[in-house]
């Protein structure tokens, strides 16, 4: 081991940046802390504008050769990256659980296999990416996807590696080079990804990882004139700053910005199913952008729904996310816990009632909370909390349900519980959301479009939509019979 290597649950993790195919240390560091118990994991290289510029320069230098690499070869390397992820699922899982507090069993069974799938899916989609040629007055139109250039990808802390590779995989498949900036609260698996990619044969400079605070290196990345694409997942205020920074170069943006999604429960719904869907919103300690945090329940079944929900929620085990029986782990950081509690205490002071929870359990964990007696225009209904805090309101008509569901500035997702297929069709047609689930939740396919409306984001990713973003889509029009005979 070296001074730049941490041992996390027996796994060696390099704390330096990965730039141009080599490890680069910064003069200063920042402290990485485990949300499980507040213990210090170690010191991580703290990037500056200098490292940001070096990473973009490396990506720019590597771009021509990577863009010229055949589709088949790019796909082969991405599959090799997926192979590397699969060989290290246990290591990646324990490191990420230590770093961000999400359930170890979820990482092992779902999250890390999905990381490998991200690479395999976009590698395979690349090989079948095409648009049928079409004719215009005898002229042939041919659509192609040209690599755009160096791409800056800024990723969040709630599902660090899965959400990073949701961006990295299509960007690399498209022929772009990448500068990945992971969240400072959960940087470790991005460093491991750099190792895995290098071992898989990804050329130097094609993937670069720069760690540090967004406030210190963000503008250097997003305002750089050599950056051709920026993809960001995070908060609305940060997205505004990124958009302002990118505006000078008219750099295209993809933004996924969270939400305040509703769960609509109609009286004809299977209440056991509806309650299961509702309790599922505590997943990852409520730190899920797609979570349906606003329950809208038809008046005639609201009391029974609430009773069953309270009973079901009481069976959830909260504690150490490394334990197989744990259902809810810690929140990511004491600062986030303070933010969550401040939301709840302001809501209680304004007249809300805590059916369950409404308080911290300690410095790392927040009690699963359900608030009622909340006004539609209240902060707790309108603003994203990003913690295990849910609200419940009632409605009497379908029209009222739709009105309440759409009455926020967000529009990322919505979930609907009903036994009436015609109602489902009517309501989903009116909901403002990028994804709507009917009698289910969190069923996602990478070939489907993903993104949000209103303040929940800009653009769609997934399948061909990802390539549309990461590429310059070109149409070539060829006249008929315009060739000279060189035979």
PDB file of N, CA and C in Angstrom, residues 111-182:
ATOM      1  N   UNK A 111     -27.843  -3.284  -7.585  1.00  0.00           N
ATOM      2  CA  UNK A 111     -27.173  -2.073  -8.058  1.00  0.00           C
ATOM      3  C   UNK A 111     -25.927  -2.391  -8.877  1.00  0.00           C
ATOM      4  N   UNK A 112     -25.021  -3.204  -8.340  1.00  0.00           N
ATOM      5  CA  UNK A 112     -23.781  -3.483  -9.069  1.00  0.00           C
ATOM      6  C   UNK A 112     -24.014  -4.357 -10.308  1.00  0.00           C
ATOM      7  N   UNK A 113     -24.907  -5.338 -10.277  1.00  0.00           N
ATOM      8  CA  UNK A 113     -25.246  -5.999 -11.545  1.00  0.00           C
ATOM      9  C   UNK A 113     -25.800  -5.027 -12.576  1.00  0.00           C
ATOM     10  N   UNK A 114     -26.544  -4.015 -12.117  1.00  0.00           N
ATOM     11  CA  UNK A 114     -27.056  -3.005 -13.051  1.00  0.00           C
ATOM     12  C   UNK A 114     -25.904  -2.172 -13.622  1.00  0.00           C
ATOM     13  N   UNK A 115     -24.859  -1.933 -12.846  1.00  0.00           N
ATOM     14  CA  UNK A 115     -23.690  -1.210 -13.359  1.00  0.00           C
ATOM     15  C   UNK A 115     -23.105  -1.953 -14.552  1.00  0.00           C
ATOM     16  N   UNK A 116     -22.930  -3.259 -14.401  1.00  0.00           N
ATOM     17  CA  UNK A 116     -22.416  -4.056 -15.517  1.00  0.00           C
ATOM     18  C   UNK A 116     -23.387  -4.025 -16.695  1.00  0.00           C
ATOM     19  N   UNK A 117     -24.681  -4.093 -16.392  1.00  0.00           N
ATOM     20  CA  UNK A 117     -25.692  -4.072 -17.452  1.00  0.00           C
ATOM     21  C   UNK A 117     -25.671  -2.760 -18.212  1.00  0.00           C
ATOM     22  N   UNK A 118     -25.400  -1.648 -17.514  1.00  0.00           N
ATOM     23  CA  UNK A 118     -25.313  -0.361 -18.204  1.00  0.00           C
ATOM     24  C   UNK A 118     -24.307  -0.430 -19.354  1.00  0.00           C
ATOM     25  N   UNK A 119     -23.141  -1.008 -19.079  1.00  0.00           N
ATOM     26  CA  UNK A 119     -22.120  -1.103 -20.128  1.00  0.00           C
ATOM     27  C   UNK A 119     -22.537  -2.074 -21.227  1.00  0.00           C
ATOM     28  N   UNK A 120     -23.097  -3.202 -20.858  1.00  0.00           N
ATOM     29  CA  UNK A 120     -23.492  -4.185 -21.870  1.00  0.00           C
ATOM     30  C   UNK A 120     -24.627  -3.650 -22.745  1.00  0.00           C
ATOM     31  N   UNK A 121     -25.595  -3.011 -22.117  1.00  0.00           N
ATOM     32  CA  UNK A 121     -26.739  -2.515 -22.882  1.00  0.00           C
ATOM     33  C   UNK A 121     -26.302  -1.514 -23.936  1.00  0.00           C
ATOM     34  N   UNK A 122     -25.525  -0.498 -23.542  1.00  0.00           N
ATOM     35  CA  UNK A 122     -25.167   0.544 -24.503  1.00  0.00           C
ATOM     36  C   UNK A 122     -24.158   0.047 -25.533  1.00  0.00           C
ATOM     37  N   UNK A 123     -23.336  -0.943 -25.154  1.00  0.00           N
ATOM     38  CA  UNK A 123     -22.463  -1.562 -26.149  1.00  0.00           C
ATOM     39  C   UNK A 123     -23.291  -2.260 -27.218  1.00  0.00           C
ATOM     40  N   UNK A 124     -24.309  -2.993 -26.794  1.00  0.00           N
ATOM     41  CA  UNK A 124     -25.157  -3.716 -27.745  1.00  0.00           C
ATOM     42  C   UNK A 124     -26.033  -2.763 -28.554  1.00  0.00           C
ATOM     43  N   UNK A 125     -26.532  -1.704 -27.889  1.00  0.00           N
ATOM     44  CA  UNK A 125     -27.384  -0.743 -28.599  1.00  0.00           C
ATOM     45  C   UNK A 125     -26.593  -0.025 -29.675  1.00  0.00           C
ATOM     46  N   UNK A 126     -25.322   0.256 -29.390  1.00  0.00           N
ATOM     47  CA  UNK A 126     -24.460   0.896 -30.384  1.00  0.00           C
ATOM     48  C   UNK A 126     -24.410   0.085 -31.675  1.00  0.00           C
ATOM     49  N   UNK A 127     -24.337  -1.231 -31.554  1.00  0.00           N
ATOM     50  CA  UNK A 127     -24.177  -2.085 -32.737  1.00  0.00           C
ATOM     51  C   UNK A 127     -25.439  -2.156 -33.578  1.00  0.00           C
ATOM     52  N   UNK A 128     -26.581  -1.814 -33.002  1.00  0.00           N
ATOM     53  CA  UNK A 128     -27.817  -1.832 -33.786  1.00  0.00           C
ATOM     54  C   UNK A 128     -28.401  -0.436 -34.007  1.00  0.00           C
ATOM     55  N   UNK A 129     -27.627   0.582 -33.656  1.00  0.00           N
ATOM     56  CA  UNK A 129     -28.096   1.961 -33.805  1.00  0.00           C
ATOM     57  C   UNK A 129     -28.144   2.336 -35.283  1.00  0.00           C
ATOM     58  N   UNK A 130     -29.327   2.587 -35.774  1.00  0.00           N
ATOM     59  CA  UNK A 130     -29.462   2.977 -37.175  1.00  0.00           C
ATOM     60  C   UNK A 130     -30.826   3.604 -37.402  1.00  0.00           C
ATOM     61  N   UNK A 131     -30.925   4.316 -38.490  1.00  0.00           N
ATOM     62  CA  UNK A 131     -32.189   4.884 -38.958  1.00  0.00           C
ATOM     63  C   UNK A 131     -32.328   4.494 -40.420  1.00  0.00           C
ATOM     64  N   UNK A 132     -33.450   3.960 -40.770  1.00  0.00           N
ATOM     65  CA  UNK A 132     -33.643   3.517 -42.143  1.00  0.00           C
ATOM     66  C   UNK A 132     -33.518   4.697 -43.110  1.00  0.00           C
ATOM     67  N   UNK A 133     -32.757   4.522 -44.191  1.00  0.00           N
ATOM     68  CA  UNK A 133     -32.658   5.565 -45.208  1.00  0.00           C
ATOM     69  C   UNK A 133     -34.035   5.848 -45.800  1.00  0.00           C
ATOM     70  N   UNK A 134     -34.241   7.093 -46.212  1.00  0.00           N
ATOM     71  CA  UNK A 134     -35.532   7.448 -46.808  1.00  0.00           C
ATOM     72  C   UNK A 134     -35.306   8.400 -47.982  1.00  0.00           C
ATOM     73  N   UNK A 135     -36.298   8.472 -48.843  1.00  0.00           N
ATOM     74  CA  UNK A 135     -36.180   9.223 -50.088  1.00  0.00           C
ATOM     75  C   UNK A 135     -36.918  10.552 -50.013  1.00  0.00           C
ATOM     76  N   UNK A 136     -36.329  11.564 -50.628  1.00  0.00           N
ATOM     77  CA  UNK A 136     -36.976  12.866 -50.791  1.00  0.00           C
ATOM     78  C   UNK A 136     -36.796  13.294 -52.245  1.00  0.00           C
ATOM     79  N   UNK A 137     -37.858  13.216 -53.029  1.00  0.00           N
ATOM     80  CA  UNK A 137     -37.816  13.562 -54.451  1.00  0.00           C
ATOM     81  C   UNK A 137     -36.649  12.864 -55.158  1.00  0.00           C
ATOM     82  N   UNK A 138     -36.483  11.610 -54.860  1.00  0.00           N
ATOM     83  CA  UNK A 138     -35.435  10.829 -55.492  1.00  0.00           C
ATOM     84  C   UNK A 138     -34.080  10.911 -54.822  1.00  0.00           C
ATOM     85  N   UNK A 139     -33.940  11.789 -53.839  1.00  0.00           N
ATOM     86  CA  UNK A 139     -32.686  11.932 -53.110  1.00  0.00           C
ATOM     87  C   UNK A 139     -32.707  11.000 -51.885  1.00  0.00           C
ATOM     88  N   UNK A 140     -31.549  10.475 -51.526  1.00  0.00           N
ATOM     89  CA  UNK A 140     -31.447   9.562 -50.393  1.00  0.00           C
ATOM     90  C   UNK A 140     -30.991  10.315 -49.143  1.00  0.00           C
ATOM     91  N   UNK A 141     -31.743  10.129 -48.052  1.00  0.00           N
ATOM     92  CA  UNK A 141     -31.383  10.692 -46.744  1.00  0.00           C
ATOM     93  C   UNK A 141     -30.777   9.584 -45.880  1.00  0.00           C
ATOM     94  N   UNK A 142     -29.618   9.857 -45.324  1.00  0.00           N
ATOM     95  CA  UNK A 142     -28.950   8.885 -44.460  1.00  0.00           C
ATOM     96  C   UNK A 142     -28.613   9.558 -43.135  1.00  0.00           C
ATOM     97  N   UNK A 143     -29.143   9.008 -42.025  1.00  0.00           N
ATOM     98  CA  UNK A 143     -28.925   9.558 -40.685  1.00  0.00           C
ATOM     99  C   UNK A 143     -27.763   8.827 -40.020  1.00  0.00           C
ATOM    100  N   UNK A 144     -26.843   9.589 -39.424  1.00  0.00           N
ATOM    101  CA  UNK A 144     -25.713   8.996 -38.706  1.00  0.00           C
ATOM    102  C   UNK A 144     -25.505   9.721 -37.380  1.00  0.00           C
ATOM    103  N   UNK A 145     -24.828   9.041 -36.470  1.00  0.00           N
ATOM    104  CA  UNK A 145     -24.538   9.595 -35.148  1.00  0.00           C
ATOM    105  C   UNK A 145     -23.033   9.775 -35.025  1.00  0.00           C
ATOM    106  N   UNK A 146     -22.553  11.011 -35.063  1.00  0.00           N
ATOM    107  CA  UNK A 146     -21.124  11.301 -34.987  1.00  0.00           C
ATOM    108  C   UNK A 146     -20.734  11.626 -33.544  1.00  0.00           C
ATOM    109  N   UNK A 147     -19.625  11.080 -33.045  1.00  0.00           N
ATOM    110  CA  UNK A 147     -19.173  11.431 -31.691  1.00  0.00           C
ATOM    111  C   UNK A 147     -19.032  12.945 -31.540  1.00  0.00           C
ATOM    112  N   UNK A 148     -19.493  13.466 -30.410  1.00  0.00           N
ATOM    113  CA  UNK A 148     -19.509  14.921 -30.229  1.00  0.00           C
ATOM    114  C   UNK A 148     -18.196  15.465 -29.697  1.00  0.00           C
ATOM    115  N   UNK A 149     -17.550  14.741 -28.760  1.00  0.00           N
ATOM    116  CA  UNK A 149     -16.307  15.249 -28.198  1.00  0.00           C
ATOM    117  C   UNK A 149     -16.227  14.987 -26.711  1.00  0.00           C
ATOM    118  N   UNK A 150     -15.284  15.631 -26.027  1.00  0.00           N
ATOM    119  CA  UNK A 150     -15.138  15.455 -24.585  1.00  0.00           C
ATOM    120  C   UNK A 150     -16.429  15.802 -23.841  1.00  0.00           C
ATOM    121  N   UNK A 151     -16.800  14.935 -22.900  1.00  0.00           N
ATOM    122  CA  UNK A 151     -18.047  15.102 -22.154  1.00  0.00           C
ATOM    123  C   UNK A 151     -17.746  15.154 -20.662  1.00  0.00           C
ATOM    124  N   UNK A 152     -18.336  16.113 -19.988  1.00  0.00           N
ATOM    125  CA  UNK A 152     -18.211  16.234 -18.532  1.00  0.00           C
ATOM    126  C   UNK A 152     -19.468  15.648 -17.898  1.00  0.00           C
ATOM    127  N   UNK A 153     -19.266  14.694 -17.009  1.00  0.00           N
ATOM    128  CA  UNK A 153     -20.371  14.005 -16.353  1.00  0.00           C
ATOM    129  C   UNK A 153     -20.254  14.234 -14.857  1.00  0.00           C
ATOM    130  N   UNK A 154     -21.275  14.851 -14.277  1.00  0.00           N
ATOM    131  CA  UNK A 154     -21.267  15.198 -12.851  1.00  0.00           C
ATOM    132  C   UNK A 154     -22.377  14.404 -12.181  1.00  0.00           C
ATOM    133  N   UNK A 155     -21.998  13.563 -11.213  1.00  0.00           N
ATOM    134  CA  UNK A 155     -22.924  12.557 -10.714  1.00  0.00           C
ATOM    135  C   UNK A 155     -23.188  12.711  -9.217  1.00  0.00           C
ATOM    136  N   UNK A 156     -24.314  12.174  -8.725  1.00  0.00           N
ATOM    137  CA  UNK A 156     -24.739  12.381  -7.342  1.00  0.00           C
ATOM    138  C   UNK A 156     -24.256  11.295  -6.399  1.00  0.00           C
ATOM    139  N   UNK A 157     -24.603  11.462  -5.114  1.00  0.00           N
ATOM    140  CA  UNK A 157     -24.107  10.558  -4.077  1.00  0.00           C
ATOM    141  C   UNK A 157     -25.098   9.461  -3.690  1.00  0.00           C
ATOM    142  N   UNK A 158     -26.323   9.509  -4.166  1.00  0.00           N
ATOM    143  CA  UNK A 158     -27.310   8.552  -3.661  1.00  0.00           C
ATOM    144  C   UNK A 158     -27.200   7.172  -4.298  1.00  0.00           C
ATOM    145  N   UNK A 159     -26.709   7.083  -5.528  1.00  0.00           N
ATOM    146  CA  UNK A 159     -26.427   5.796  -6.174  1.00  0.00           C
ATOM    147  C   UNK A 159     -25.194   6.021  -7.034  1.00  0.00           C
ATOM    148  N   UNK A 160     -24.032   6.204  -6.414  1.00  0.00           N
ATOM    149  CA  UNK A 160     -22.870   6.773  -7.103  1.00  0.00           C
ATOM    150  C   UNK A 160     -22.447   6.052  -8.378  1.00  0.00           C
ATOM    151  N   UNK A 161     -22.167   4.752  -8.292  1.00  0.00           N
ATOM    152  CA  UNK A 161     -21.627   4.076  -9.461  1.00  0.00           C
ATOM    153  C   UNK A 161     -22.697   3.769 -10.501  1.00  0.00           C
ATOM    154  N   UNK A 162     -23.872   3.389 -10.062  1.00  0.00           N
ATOM    155  CA  UNK A 162     -24.939   3.081 -11.014  1.00  0.00           C
ATOM    156  C   UNK A 162     -25.297   4.310 -11.841  1.00  0.00           C
ATOM    157  N   UNK A 163     -25.470   5.463 -11.181  1.00  0.00           N
ATOM    158  CA  UNK A 163     -25.839   6.668 -11.913  1.00  0.00           C
ATOM    159  C   UNK A 163     -24.666   7.221 -12.717  1.00  0.00           C
ATOM    160  N   UNK A 164     -23.443   7.007 -12.251  1.00  0.00           N
ATOM    161  CA  UNK A 164     -22.285   7.434 -13.043  1.00  0.00           C
ATOM    162  C   UNK A 164     -22.212   6.639 -14.334  1.00  0.00           C
ATOM    163  N   UNK A 165     -22.362   5.326 -14.245  1.00  0.00           N
ATOM    164  CA  UNK A 165     -22.233   4.498 -15.448  1.00  0.00           C
ATOM    165  C   UNK A 165     -23.436   4.616 -16.362  1.00  0.00           C
ATOM    166  N   UNK A 166     -24.560   5.047 -15.843  1.00  0.00           N
ATOM    167  CA  UNK A 166     -25.717   5.378 -16.681  1.00  0.00           C
ATOM    168  C   UNK A 166     -25.365   6.494 -17.657  1.00  0.00           C
ATOM    169  N   UNK A 167     -24.366   7.320 -17.294  1.00  0.00           N
ATOM    170  CA  UNK A 167     -23.884   8.373 -18.179  1.00  0.00           C
ATOM    171  C   UNK A 167     -22.606   7.946 -18.918  1.00  0.00           C
ATOM    172  N   UNK A 168     -21.670   7.349 -18.169  1.00  0.00           N
ATOM    173  CA  UNK A 168     -20.378   6.991 -18.753  1.00  0.00           C
ATOM    174  C   UNK A 168     -20.551   6.012 -19.904  1.00  0.00           C
ATOM    175  N   UNK A 169     -21.386   4.983 -19.704  1.00  0.00           N
ATOM    176  CA  UNK A 169     -21.508   3.928 -20.718  1.00  0.00           C
ATOM    177  C   UNK A 169     -21.993   4.462 -22.065  1.00  0.00           C
ATOM    178  N   UNK A 170     -23.086   5.223 -22.141  1.00  0.00           N
ATOM    179  CA  UNK A 170     -23.495   5.720 -23.447  1.00  0.00           C
ATOM    180  C   UNK A 170     -22.542   6.757 -24.031  1.00  0.00           C
ATOM    181  N   UNK A 171     -21.921   7.560 -23.166  1.00  0.00           N
ATOM    182  CA  UNK A 171     -20.964   8.545 -23.678  1.00  0.00           C
ATOM    183  C   UNK A 171     -19.787   7.848 -24.349  1.00  0.00           C
ATOM    184  N   UNK A 172     -19.250   6.817 -23.709  1.00  0.00           N
ATOM    185  CA  UNK A 172     -18.136   6.076 -24.307  1.00  0.00           C
ATOM    186  C   UNK A 172     -18.592   5.304 -25.537  1.00  0.00           C
ATOM    187  N   UNK A 173     -19.761   4.698 -25.470  1.00  0.00           N
ATOM    188  CA  UNK A 173     -20.269   3.964 -26.633  1.00  0.00           C
ATOM    189  C   UNK A 173     -20.427   4.885 -27.832  1.00  0.00           C
ATOM    190  N   UNK A 174     -20.841   6.114 -27.576  1.00  0.00           N
ATOM    191  CA  UNK A 174     -21.042   7.081 -28.650  1.00  0.00           C
ATOM    192  C   UNK A 174     -19.740   7.513 -29.307  1.00  0.00           C
ATOM    193  N   UNK A 175     -18.615   7.210 -28.667  1.00  0.00           N
ATOM    194  CA  UNK A 175     -17.318   7.619 -29.211  1.00  0.00           C
ATOM    195  C   UNK A 175     -16.769   8.863 -28.558  1.00  0.00           C
ATOM    196  N   UNK A 176     -17.422   9.329 -27.487  1.00  0.00           N
ATOM    197  CA  UNK A 176     -16.935  10.493 -26.762  1.00  0.00           C
ATOM    198  C   UNK A 176     -15.894  10.077 -25.728  1.00  0.00           C
ATOM    199  N   UNK A 177     -15.074  11.005 -25.320  1.00  0.00           N
ATOM    200  CA  UNK A 177     -14.209  10.824 -24.163  1.00  0.00           C
ATOM    201  C   UNK A 177     -14.856  11.506 -22.977  1.00  0.00           C
ATOM    202  N   UNK A 178     -14.459  11.121 -21.771  1.00  0.00           N
ATOM    203  CA  UNK A 178     -15.224  11.494 -20.578  1.00  0.00           C
ATOM    204  C   UNK A 178     -14.326  12.048 -19.487  1.00  0.00           C
ATOM    205  N   UNK A 179     -14.838  13.092 -18.825  1.00  0.00           N
ATOM    206  CA  UNK A 179     -14.325  13.544 -17.529  1.00  0.00           C
ATOM    207  C   UNK A 179     -15.450  13.344 -16.532  1.00  0.00           C
ATOM    208  N   UNK A 180     -15.255  12.418 -15.613  1.00  0.00           N
ATOM    209  CA  UNK A 180     -16.263  12.110 -14.599  1.00  0.00           C
ATOM    210  C   UNK A 180     -15.902  12.812 -13.307  1.00  0.00           C
ATOM    211  N   UNK A 181     -16.880  13.558 -12.773  1.00  0.00           N
ATOM    212  CA  UNK A 181     -16.694  14.219 -11.482  1.00  0.00           C
ATOM    213  C   UNK A 181     -17.724  13.620 -10.516  1.00  0.00           C
ATOM    214  N   UNK A 182     -17.294  12.671  -9.630  1.00  0.00           N
ATOM    215  CA  UNK A 182     -18.228  12.097  -8.669  1.00  0.00           C
ATOM    216  C   UNK A 182     -18.509  13.046  -7.515  1.00  0.00           C
TER     217      UNK A 182
END
